Amino acid sequence: MAEYKAISFEQDKSNGWSKFQNIEFASKFGFVQINFAEISSVMQEYPIVFAKVNETSYKLAVLLGTAKDENLFVNENFKWNGGYVPNYLKQYPFAIIEQDGKVIVCFDMESGLYQEDGVYQSFQFFDEEGNPSEVFGKKINFLQKYYENQKLTQKMVDILAKYELFTPMKLEFDGIYRIDEAKLNALEGEALKELQNSNALSVVYGHLFSLQKVKKLKKLAAKKQEASQLVEDMDLDALFKNDMINF
């Protein structure tokens, strides 16, 4: 589980972080959150869905596996074998957390990438004058834009939830929803106008277009299962060959 620490000049002026060498941290993510700005890229490769947070709240997400703890786009060497990488993964090991009305840049201390003074560092947090280093400054800009897009996206998703347009998807795990097209088509007047004016309708169109990619996920899952079964069968053959009894 992530353990986030706020980054500040006072505490981190001589510290930095190392670049991660693989994407193992994402190997158990069956889905991750995305935002409105990513839809055009995501829908070309992956299914866009809605993940249930609680009884009244949902978040826009990209489906990456057919099981909750399975990411079909992280291979056995923990390398990304998809095309587009969701921004949720690009921000790692950083995150922006809102606390007491303030937005704070934080670092996941469980990542193993935080480096203290005197240890080899790929990147410094701050320069000698106390300003964010060039790399850290770019990361901050990325995080701020990502955070703003997430808030904007959540407003759109909340409008869809307001009109109870979600229906469960048939998957191996619960909590993933799609748009109920019958309910969508029944909308009229002010409800439909609100969806149009808020760009929530664009989210819906991207989502519906992307659902054809569910077949791709199922094929990847079947291929992975076949490969796993083949390895298991080979191991059994080797076992019996080594344990043959001679009379």
PDB file of C-alpha atoms in Angstrom:
ATOM      1  CA  MET A   1       0.000   0.000   0.000  1.00  0.00           C
ATOM      2  CA  ALA A   2       1.249   3.476  -0.867  1.00  0.00           C
ATOM      3  CA  GLU A   3       2.591   5.666   1.931  1.00  0.00           C
ATOM      4  CA  TYR A   4       2.717   9.275   0.776  1.00  0.00           C
ATOM      5  CA  LYS A   5       5.046  11.925   2.123  1.00  0.00           C
ATOM      6  CA  ALA A   6       4.746  15.638   1.306  1.00  0.00           C
ATOM      7  CA  ILE A   7       7.809  16.988  -0.507  1.00  0.00           C
ATOM      8  CA  SER A   8       9.182  20.266   0.859  1.00  0.00           C
ATOM      9  CA  PHE A   9      12.443  22.201   0.564  1.00  0.00           C
ATOM     10  CA  GLU A  10      12.925  22.174   4.326  1.00  0.00           C
ATOM     11  CA  GLN A  11      12.942  18.383   4.501  1.00  0.00           C
ATOM     12  CA  ASP A  12      14.109  17.416   1.022  1.00  0.00           C
ATOM     13  CA  LYS A  13      16.605  20.063  -0.103  1.00  0.00           C
ATOM     14  CA  SER A  14      19.383  17.458  -0.385  1.00  0.00           C
ATOM     15  CA  ASN A  15      17.216  14.514  -1.364  1.00  0.00           C
ATOM     16  CA  GLY A  16      15.962  13.117  -4.628  1.00  0.00           C
ATOM     17  CA  TRP A  17      14.612  10.020  -6.303  1.00  0.00           C
ATOM     18  CA  SER A  18      15.585   7.273  -8.695  1.00  0.00           C
ATOM     19  CA  LYS A  19      13.739   6.425 -11.874  1.00  0.00           C
ATOM     20  CA  PHE A  20      11.858   3.142 -11.686  1.00  0.00           C
ATOM     21  CA  GLN A  21      13.338   0.391 -13.847  1.00  0.00           C
ATOM     22  CA  ASN A  22      10.128  -1.519 -14.469  1.00  0.00           C
ATOM     23  CA  ILE A  23       6.396  -1.184 -13.986  1.00  0.00           C
ATOM     24  CA  GLU A  24       5.860  -3.997 -11.492  1.00  0.00           C
ATOM     25  CA  PHE A  25       3.853  -1.639  -9.274  1.00  0.00           C
ATOM     26  CA  ALA A  26       1.073  -1.681 -11.902  1.00  0.00           C
ATOM     27  CA  SER A  27       0.989  -5.446 -12.476  1.00  0.00           C
ATOM     28  CA  LYS A  28      -1.987  -5.946 -10.138  1.00  0.00           C
ATOM     29  CA  PHE A  29      -4.088  -3.046 -11.442  1.00  0.00           C
ATOM     30  CA  GLY A  30      -7.129  -4.427 -13.241  1.00  0.00           C
ATOM     31  CA  PHE A  31      -8.211  -0.851 -13.885  1.00  0.00           C
ATOM     32  CA  VAL A  32      -6.916   2.660 -13.216  1.00  0.00           C
ATOM     33  CA  GLN A  33      -8.477   6.095 -13.202  1.00  0.00           C
ATOM     34  CA  ILE A  34      -8.265   8.270 -16.318  1.00  0.00           C
ATOM     35  CA  ASN A  35      -9.469  11.772 -17.181  1.00  0.00           C
ATOM     36  CA  PHE A  36     -11.327  13.500 -19.973  1.00  0.00           C
ATOM     37  CA  ALA A  37      -8.136  14.627 -21.737  1.00  0.00           C
ATOM     38  CA  GLU A  38      -7.034  11.008 -22.191  1.00  0.00           C
ATOM     39  CA  ILE A  39     -10.199   9.628 -23.769  1.00  0.00           C
ATOM     40  CA  SER A  40      -9.180  10.053 -27.423  1.00  0.00           C
ATOM     41  CA  SER A  41      -5.945   8.112 -26.803  1.00  0.00           C
ATOM     42  CA  VAL A  42      -7.345   5.481 -24.443  1.00  0.00           C
ATOM     43  CA  MET A  43     -10.399   4.526 -26.502  1.00  0.00           C
ATOM     44  CA  GLN A  44      -8.196   3.427 -29.411  1.00  0.00           C
ATOM     45  CA  GLU A  45      -6.686   0.603 -27.331  1.00  0.00           C
ATOM     46  CA  TYR A  46      -8.577  -0.081 -24.121  1.00  0.00           C
ATOM     47  CA  PRO A  47     -12.152  -0.209 -22.802  1.00  0.00           C
ATOM     48  CA  ILE A  48     -13.213   2.932 -20.939  1.00  0.00           C
ATOM     49  CA  VAL A  49     -15.484   2.130 -18.003  1.00  0.00           C
ATOM     50  CA  PHE A  50     -16.834   3.561 -14.758  1.00  0.00           C
ATOM     51  CA  ALA A  51     -15.539   2.210 -11.435  1.00  0.00           C
ATOM     52  CA  LYS A  52     -17.874   2.400  -8.454  1.00  0.00           C
ATOM     53  CA  VAL A  53     -16.460   4.231  -5.432  1.00  0.00           C
ATOM     54  CA  ASN A  54     -19.549   4.077  -3.228  1.00  0.00           C
ATOM     55  CA  GLU A  55     -23.332   3.994  -3.613  1.00  0.00           C
ATOM     56  CA  THR A  56     -23.496   7.392  -5.296  1.00  0.00           C
ATOM     57  CA  SER A  57     -19.999   8.002  -6.662  1.00  0.00           C
ATOM     58  CA  TYR A  58     -18.114   6.643  -9.665  1.00  0.00           C
ATOM     59  CA  LYS A  59     -14.846   7.431 -11.419  1.00  0.00           C
ATOM     60  CA  LEU A  60     -13.835   7.248 -15.061  1.00  0.00           C
ATOM     61  CA  ALA A  61     -11.388   4.389 -15.569  1.00  0.00           C
ATOM     62  CA  VAL A  62      -9.578   2.271 -18.133  1.00  0.00           C
ATOM     63  CA  LEU A  63     -10.071  -1.487 -17.913  1.00  0.00           C
ATOM     64  CA  LEU A  64      -6.721  -3.315 -18.090  1.00  0.00           C
ATOM     65  CA  GLY A  65      -7.677  -6.864 -17.167  1.00  0.00           C
ATOM     66  CA  THR A  66     -10.544  -9.323 -16.827  1.00  0.00           C
ATOM     67  CA  ALA A  67      -9.708  -9.887 -13.141  1.00  0.00           C
ATOM     68  CA  LYS A  68      -9.448  -7.219 -10.446  1.00  0.00           C
ATOM     69  CA  ASP A  69      -5.769  -7.892  -9.674  1.00  0.00           C
ATOM     70  CA  GLU A  70      -4.646  -8.620 -13.238  1.00  0.00           C
ATOM     71  CA  ASN A  71      -3.067  -6.151 -15.642  1.00  0.00           C
ATOM     72  CA  LEU A  72      -2.804  -7.789 -19.061  1.00  0.00           C
ATOM     73  CA  PHE A  73      -0.557  -5.006 -20.349  1.00  0.00           C
ATOM     74  CA  VAL A  74       2.327  -5.690 -17.954  1.00  0.00           C
ATOM     75  CA  ASN A  75       4.387  -8.625 -19.198  1.00  0.00           C
ATOM     76  CA  GLU A  76       6.421 -11.217 -17.268  1.00  0.00           C
ATOM     77  CA  ASN A  77       9.414  -8.859 -17.242  1.00  0.00           C
ATOM     78  CA  PHE A  78       7.252  -6.076 -15.770  1.00  0.00           C
ATOM     79  CA  LYS A  79       7.449  -4.005 -18.949  1.00  0.00           C
ATOM     80  CA  TRP A  80       4.463  -2.218 -20.461  1.00  0.00           C
ATOM     81  CA  ASN A  81       3.332  -4.064 -23.590  1.00  0.00           C
ATOM     82  CA  GLY A  82       0.488  -1.764 -24.507  1.00  0.00           C
ATOM     83  CA  GLY A  83       0.675   1.454 -26.466  1.00  0.00           C
ATOM     84  CA  TYR A  84      -0.677   4.454 -24.586  1.00  0.00           C
ATOM     85  CA  VAL A  85       0.303   4.599 -20.891  1.00  0.00           C
ATOM     86  CA  PRO A  86      -2.419   6.151 -18.674  1.00  0.00           C
ATOM     87  CA  ASN A  87      -1.398   9.307 -16.806  1.00  0.00           C
ATOM     88  CA  TYR A  88      -2.269   7.637 -13.516  1.00  0.00           C
ATOM     89  CA  LEU A  89       0.754   5.390 -14.079  1.00  0.00           C
ATOM     90  CA  LYS A  90       2.948   8.156 -15.480  1.00  0.00           C
ATOM     91  CA  GLN A  91       2.666  10.150 -12.261  1.00  0.00           C
ATOM     92  CA  TYR A  92       4.210   7.342 -10.188  1.00  0.00           C
ATOM     93  CA  PRO A  93       5.801   7.551  -7.624  1.00  0.00           C
ATOM     94  CA  PHE A  94       4.318  11.020  -7.167  1.00  0.00           C
ATOM     95  CA  ALA A  95       0.771  12.081  -6.428  1.00  0.00           C
ATOM     96  CA  ILE A  96      -1.114  15.251  -5.640  1.00  0.00           C
ATOM     97  CA  ILE A  97      -3.151  15.128  -2.450  1.00  0.00           C
ATOM     98  CA  GLU A  98      -5.631  17.772  -1.319  1.00  0.00           C
ATOM     99  CA  GLN A  99      -5.375  18.478   2.391  1.00  0.00           C
ATOM    100  CA  ASP A 100      -7.126  21.245   4.314  1.00  0.00           C
ATOM    101  CA  GLY A 101      -7.933  23.012   1.068  1.00  0.00           C
ATOM    102  CA  LYS A 102      -4.307  22.910  -0.084  1.00  0.00           C
ATOM    103  CA  VAL A 103      -2.840  20.898  -2.953  1.00  0.00           C
ATOM    104  CA  ILE A 104       0.337  19.062  -1.934  1.00  0.00           C
ATOM    105  CA  VAL A 105       2.877  17.204  -4.077  1.00  0.00           C
ATOM    106  CA  CYS A 106       3.652  13.896  -2.397  1.00  0.00           C
ATOM    107  CA  PHE A 107       5.965  10.924  -2.921  1.00  0.00           C
ATOM    108  CA  ASP A 108       5.213   7.255  -2.323  1.00  0.00           C
ATOM    109  CA  MET A 109       7.736   6.157   0.297  1.00  0.00           C
ATOM    110  CA  GLU A 110       6.834   2.501  -0.294  1.00  0.00           C
ATOM    111  CA  SER A 111       8.107   2.730  -3.868  1.00  0.00           C
ATOM    112  CA  GLY A 112      11.728   2.247  -2.812  1.00  0.00           C
ATOM    113  CA  LEU A 113      12.732   5.126  -5.084  1.00  0.00           C
ATOM    114  CA  TYR A 114      13.160   7.900  -2.518  1.00  0.00           C
ATOM    115  CA  GLN A 115      16.864   8.712  -2.070  1.00  0.00           C
ATOM    116  CA  GLU A 116      18.367  10.628   0.841  1.00  0.00           C
ATOM    117  CA  ASP A 117      21.479  12.811   0.827  1.00  0.00           C
ATOM    118  CA  GLY A 118      24.655  10.893   0.092  1.00  0.00           C
ATOM    119  CA  VAL A 119      22.937   8.117  -1.833  1.00  0.00           C
ATOM    120  CA  TYR A 120      23.036   7.850  -5.630  1.00  0.00           C
ATOM    121  CA  GLN A 121      20.190   9.852  -7.108  1.00  0.00           C
ATOM    122  CA  SER A 122      18.834   9.979 -10.631  1.00  0.00           C
ATOM    123  CA  PHE A 123      17.102  13.291  -9.908  1.00  0.00           C
ATOM    124  CA  GLN A 124      17.220  16.035  -7.267  1.00  0.00           C
ATOM    125  CA  PHE A 125      14.048  17.583  -5.876  1.00  0.00           C
ATOM    126  CA  PHE A 126      15.555  21.071  -5.545  1.00  0.00           C
ATOM    127  CA  ASP A 127      18.511  23.059  -6.825  1.00  0.00           C
ATOM    128  CA  GLU A 128      21.003  24.945  -4.640  1.00  0.00           C
ATOM    129  CA  GLU A 129      18.812  28.059  -4.640  1.00  0.00           C
ATOM    130  CA  GLY A 130      15.832  26.188  -3.274  1.00  0.00           C
ATOM    131  CA  ASN A 131      13.851  26.067  -6.498  1.00  0.00           C
ATOM    132  CA  PRO A 132      12.438  22.853  -7.938  1.00  0.00           C
ATOM    133  CA  SER A 133      15.006  21.203 -10.182  1.00  0.00           C
ATOM    134  CA  GLU A 134      14.257  21.179 -13.893  1.00  0.00           C
ATOM    135  CA  VAL A 135      13.005  17.579 -13.831  1.00  0.00           C
ATOM    136  CA  PHE A 136      11.019  18.030 -10.609  1.00  0.00           C
ATOM    137  CA  GLY A 137       9.524  21.261 -11.963  1.00  0.00           C
ATOM    138  CA  LYS A 138       8.263  19.431 -15.057  1.00  0.00           C
ATOM    139  CA  LYS A 139       6.848  16.721 -12.836  1.00  0.00           C
ATOM    140  CA  ILE A 140       5.014  19.326 -10.729  1.00  0.00           C
ATOM    141  CA  ASN A 141       3.506  20.894 -13.863  1.00  0.00           C
ATOM    142  CA  PHE A 142       2.389  17.469 -15.056  1.00  0.00           C
ATOM    143  CA  LEU A 143       0.829  16.664 -11.683  1.00  0.00           C
ATOM    144  CA  GLN A 144      -0.999  19.992 -11.490  1.00  0.00           C
ATOM    145  CA  LYS A 145      -2.482  19.566 -14.958  1.00  0.00           C
ATOM    146  CA  TYR A 146      -3.390  15.972 -14.167  1.00  0.00           C
ATOM    147  CA  TYR A 147      -5.090  17.027 -10.924  1.00  0.00           C
ATOM    148  CA  GLU A 148      -7.084  19.773 -12.657  1.00  0.00           C
ATOM    149  CA  ASN A 149      -8.212  17.387 -15.404  1.00  0.00           C
ATOM    150  CA  GLN A 150      -9.278  14.834 -12.797  1.00  0.00           C
ATOM    151  CA  LYS A 151     -11.458  17.366 -10.997  1.00  0.00           C
ATOM    152  CA  LEU A 152     -13.046  18.457 -14.282  1.00  0.00           C
ATOM    153  CA  THR A 153     -13.648  14.848 -15.285  1.00  0.00           C
ATOM    154  CA  GLN A 154     -15.222  14.010 -11.940  1.00  0.00           C
ATOM    155  CA  LYS A 155     -17.816  16.743 -12.452  1.00  0.00           C
ATOM    156  CA  MET A 156     -18.805  15.127 -15.757  1.00  0.00           C
ATOM    157  CA  VAL A 157     -19.039  11.658 -14.207  1.00  0.00           C
ATOM    158  CA  ASP A 158     -21.095  13.025 -11.302  1.00  0.00           C
ATOM    159  CA  ILE A 159     -23.650  14.339 -13.792  1.00  0.00           C
ATOM    160  CA  LEU A 160     -23.945  10.891 -15.374  1.00  0.00           C
ATOM    161  CA  ALA A 161     -24.432   9.418 -11.895  1.00  0.00           C
ATOM    162  CA  LYS A 162     -27.043  12.058 -11.144  1.00  0.00           C
ATOM    163  CA  TYR A 163     -29.255  10.638 -13.892  1.00  0.00           C
ATOM    164  CA  GLU A 164     -28.540   7.034 -12.852  1.00  0.00           C
ATOM    165  CA  LEU A 165     -27.138   6.054 -16.240  1.00  0.00           C
ATOM    166  CA  PHE A 166     -24.797   3.305 -15.017  1.00  0.00           C
ATOM    167  CA  THR A 167     -25.386  -0.432 -15.216  1.00  0.00           C
ATOM    168  CA  PRO A 168     -23.011  -3.242 -14.077  1.00  0.00           C
ATOM    169  CA  MET A 169     -20.766  -4.908 -16.636  1.00  0.00           C
ATOM    170  CA  LYS A 170     -20.523  -8.689 -16.787  1.00  0.00           C
ATOM    171  CA  LEU A 171     -16.956  -9.337 -15.677  1.00  0.00           C
ATOM    172  CA  GLU A 172     -15.142 -11.700 -13.326  1.00  0.00           C
ATOM    173  CA  PHE A 173     -15.187  -9.003 -10.641  1.00  0.00           C
ATOM    174  CA  ASP A 174     -17.727  -6.470  -9.401  1.00  0.00           C
ATOM    175  CA  GLY A 175     -17.654  -2.692  -9.303  1.00  0.00           C
ATOM    176  CA  ILE A 176     -17.238  -1.929 -13.015  1.00  0.00           C
ATOM    177  CA  TYR A 177     -20.074  -0.196 -14.834  1.00  0.00           C
ATOM    178  CA  ARG A 178     -21.047   0.962 -18.300  1.00  0.00           C
ATOM    179  CA  ILE A 179     -23.655   3.371 -19.638  1.00  0.00           C
ATOM    180  CA  ASP A 180     -27.175   1.974 -19.912  1.00  0.00           C
ATOM    181  CA  GLU A 181     -27.999   3.009 -23.480  1.00  0.00           C
ATOM    182  CA  ALA A 182     -31.742   2.602 -22.976  1.00  0.00           C
ATOM    183  CA  LYS A 183     -31.667   5.090 -20.083  1.00  0.00           C
ATOM    184  CA  LEU A 184     -29.429   7.415 -22.091  1.00  0.00           C
ATOM    185  CA  ASN A 185     -31.788   7.395 -25.069  1.00  0.00           C
ATOM    186  CA  ALA A 186     -34.721   8.137 -22.764  1.00  0.00           C
ATOM    187  CA  LEU A 187     -33.172  11.416 -21.594  1.00  0.00           C
ATOM    188  CA  GLU A 188     -34.663  14.605 -22.944  1.00  0.00           C
ATOM    189  CA  GLY A 189     -34.984  18.316 -22.283  1.00  0.00           C
ATOM    190  CA  GLU A 190     -32.876  19.787 -19.501  1.00  0.00           C
ATOM    191  CA  ALA A 191     -31.192  16.494 -18.662  1.00  0.00           C
ATOM    192  CA  LEU A 192     -29.820  16.012 -22.163  1.00  0.00           C
ATOM    193  CA  LYS A 193     -28.862  19.676 -22.354  1.00  0.00           C
ATOM    194  CA  GLU A 194     -26.863  19.373 -19.116  1.00  0.00           C
ATOM    195  CA  LEU A 195     -24.948  16.415 -20.502  1.00  0.00           C
ATOM    196  CA  GLN A 196     -24.136  18.342 -23.671  1.00  0.00           C
ATOM    197  CA  ASN A 197     -23.093  21.575 -21.976  1.00  0.00           C
ATOM    198  CA  SER A 198     -20.851  19.813 -19.451  1.00  0.00           C
ATOM    199  CA  ASN A 199     -19.110  17.620 -22.068  1.00  0.00           C
ATOM    200  CA  ALA A 200     -20.390  14.581 -20.185  1.00  0.00           C
ATOM    201  CA  LEU A 201     -21.937  13.422 -23.466  1.00  0.00           C
ATOM    202  CA  SER A 202     -18.474  13.325 -25.035  1.00  0.00           C
ATOM    203  CA  VAL A 203     -17.366  11.036 -22.210  1.00  0.00           C
ATOM    204  CA  VAL A 204     -20.304   8.774 -23.000  1.00  0.00           C
ATOM    205  CA  TYR A 205     -19.484   8.596 -26.710  1.00  0.00           C
ATOM    206  CA  GLY A 206     -15.833   7.779 -26.025  1.00  0.00           C
ATOM    207  CA  HIS A 207     -16.876   5.129 -23.512  1.00  0.00           C
ATOM    208  CA  LEU A 208     -19.362   3.457 -25.864  1.00  0.00           C
ATOM    209  CA  PHE A 209     -16.898   3.467 -28.770  1.00  0.00           C
ATOM    210  CA  SER A 210     -14.217   1.867 -26.599  1.00  0.00           C
ATOM    211  CA  LEU A 211     -16.336  -1.074 -25.421  1.00  0.00           C
ATOM    212  CA  GLN A 212     -15.404  -3.002 -28.557  1.00  0.00           C
ATOM    213  CA  LYS A 213     -11.965  -3.371 -26.926  1.00  0.00           C
ATOM    214  CA  VAL A 214     -13.418  -5.701 -24.285  1.00  0.00           C
ATOM    215  CA  LYS A 215     -13.044  -8.499 -26.841  1.00  0.00           C
ATOM    216  CA  LYS A 216      -9.343  -7.645 -27.074  1.00  0.00           C
ATOM    217  CA  LEU A 217      -8.994  -8.024 -23.304  1.00  0.00           C
ATOM    218  CA  LYS A 218     -10.709 -11.395 -23.324  1.00  0.00           C
ATOM    219  CA  LYS A 219      -8.436 -12.627 -26.110  1.00  0.00           C
ATOM    220  CA  LEU A 220      -5.359 -11.467 -24.182  1.00  0.00           C
ATOM    221  CA  ALA A 221      -6.636 -13.202 -21.046  1.00  0.00           C
ATOM    222  CA  ALA A 222      -7.261 -16.444 -22.962  1.00  0.00           C
ATOM    223  CA  LYS A 223      -3.810 -16.276 -24.554  1.00  0.00           C
ATOM    224  CA  LYS A 224      -2.217 -15.733 -21.135  1.00  0.00           C
ATOM    225  CA  GLN A 225      -4.143 -18.680 -19.718  1.00  0.00           C
ATOM    226  CA  GLU A 226      -3.040 -20.923 -22.598  1.00  0.00           C
ATOM    227  CA  ALA A 227       0.592 -19.924 -22.096  1.00  0.00           C
ATOM    228  CA  SER A 228       0.319 -20.577 -18.364  1.00  0.00           C
ATOM    229  CA  GLN A 229      -1.225 -23.999 -18.990  1.00  0.00           C
ATOM    230  CA  LEU A 230       1.522 -24.861 -21.479  1.00  0.00           C
ATOM    231  CA  VAL A 231       4.229 -24.033 -18.934  1.00  0.00           C
ATOM    232  CA  GLU A 232       2.409 -26.089 -16.305  1.00  0.00           C
ATOM    233  CA  ASP A 233       2.155 -29.091 -18.660  1.00  0.00           C
ATOM    234  CA  MET A 234       5.854 -28.811 -19.544  1.00  0.00           C
ATOM    235  CA  ASP A 235       6.754 -28.758 -15.848  1.00  0.00           C
ATOM    236  CA  LEU A 236       4.703 -31.915 -15.262  1.00  0.00           C
ATOM    237  CA  ASP A 237       6.372 -33.694 -18.178  1.00  0.00           C
ATOM    238  CA  ALA A 238       9.781 -32.809 -16.796  1.00  0.00           C
ATOM    239  CA  LEU A 239       8.764 -34.037 -13.352  1.00  0.00           C
ATOM    240  CA  PHE A 240       7.649 -37.453 -14.562  1.00  0.00           C
ATOM    241  CA  LYS A 241      10.696 -37.875 -16.791  1.00  0.00           C
ATOM    242  CA  ASN A 242      13.037 -37.173 -13.898  1.00  0.00           C
ATOM    243  CA  ASP A 243      11.190 -39.492 -11.566  1.00  0.00           C
ATOM    244  CA  MET A 244      10.916 -42.562 -13.808  1.00  0.00           C
ATOM    245  CA  ILE A 245      11.386 -45.844 -11.927  1.00  0.00           C
ATOM    246  CA  ASN A 246      13.709 -48.400 -13.470  1.00  0.00           C
ATOM    247  CA  PHE A 247      13.456 -52.091 -12.634  1.00  0.00           C
TER     248      PHE A 247
END
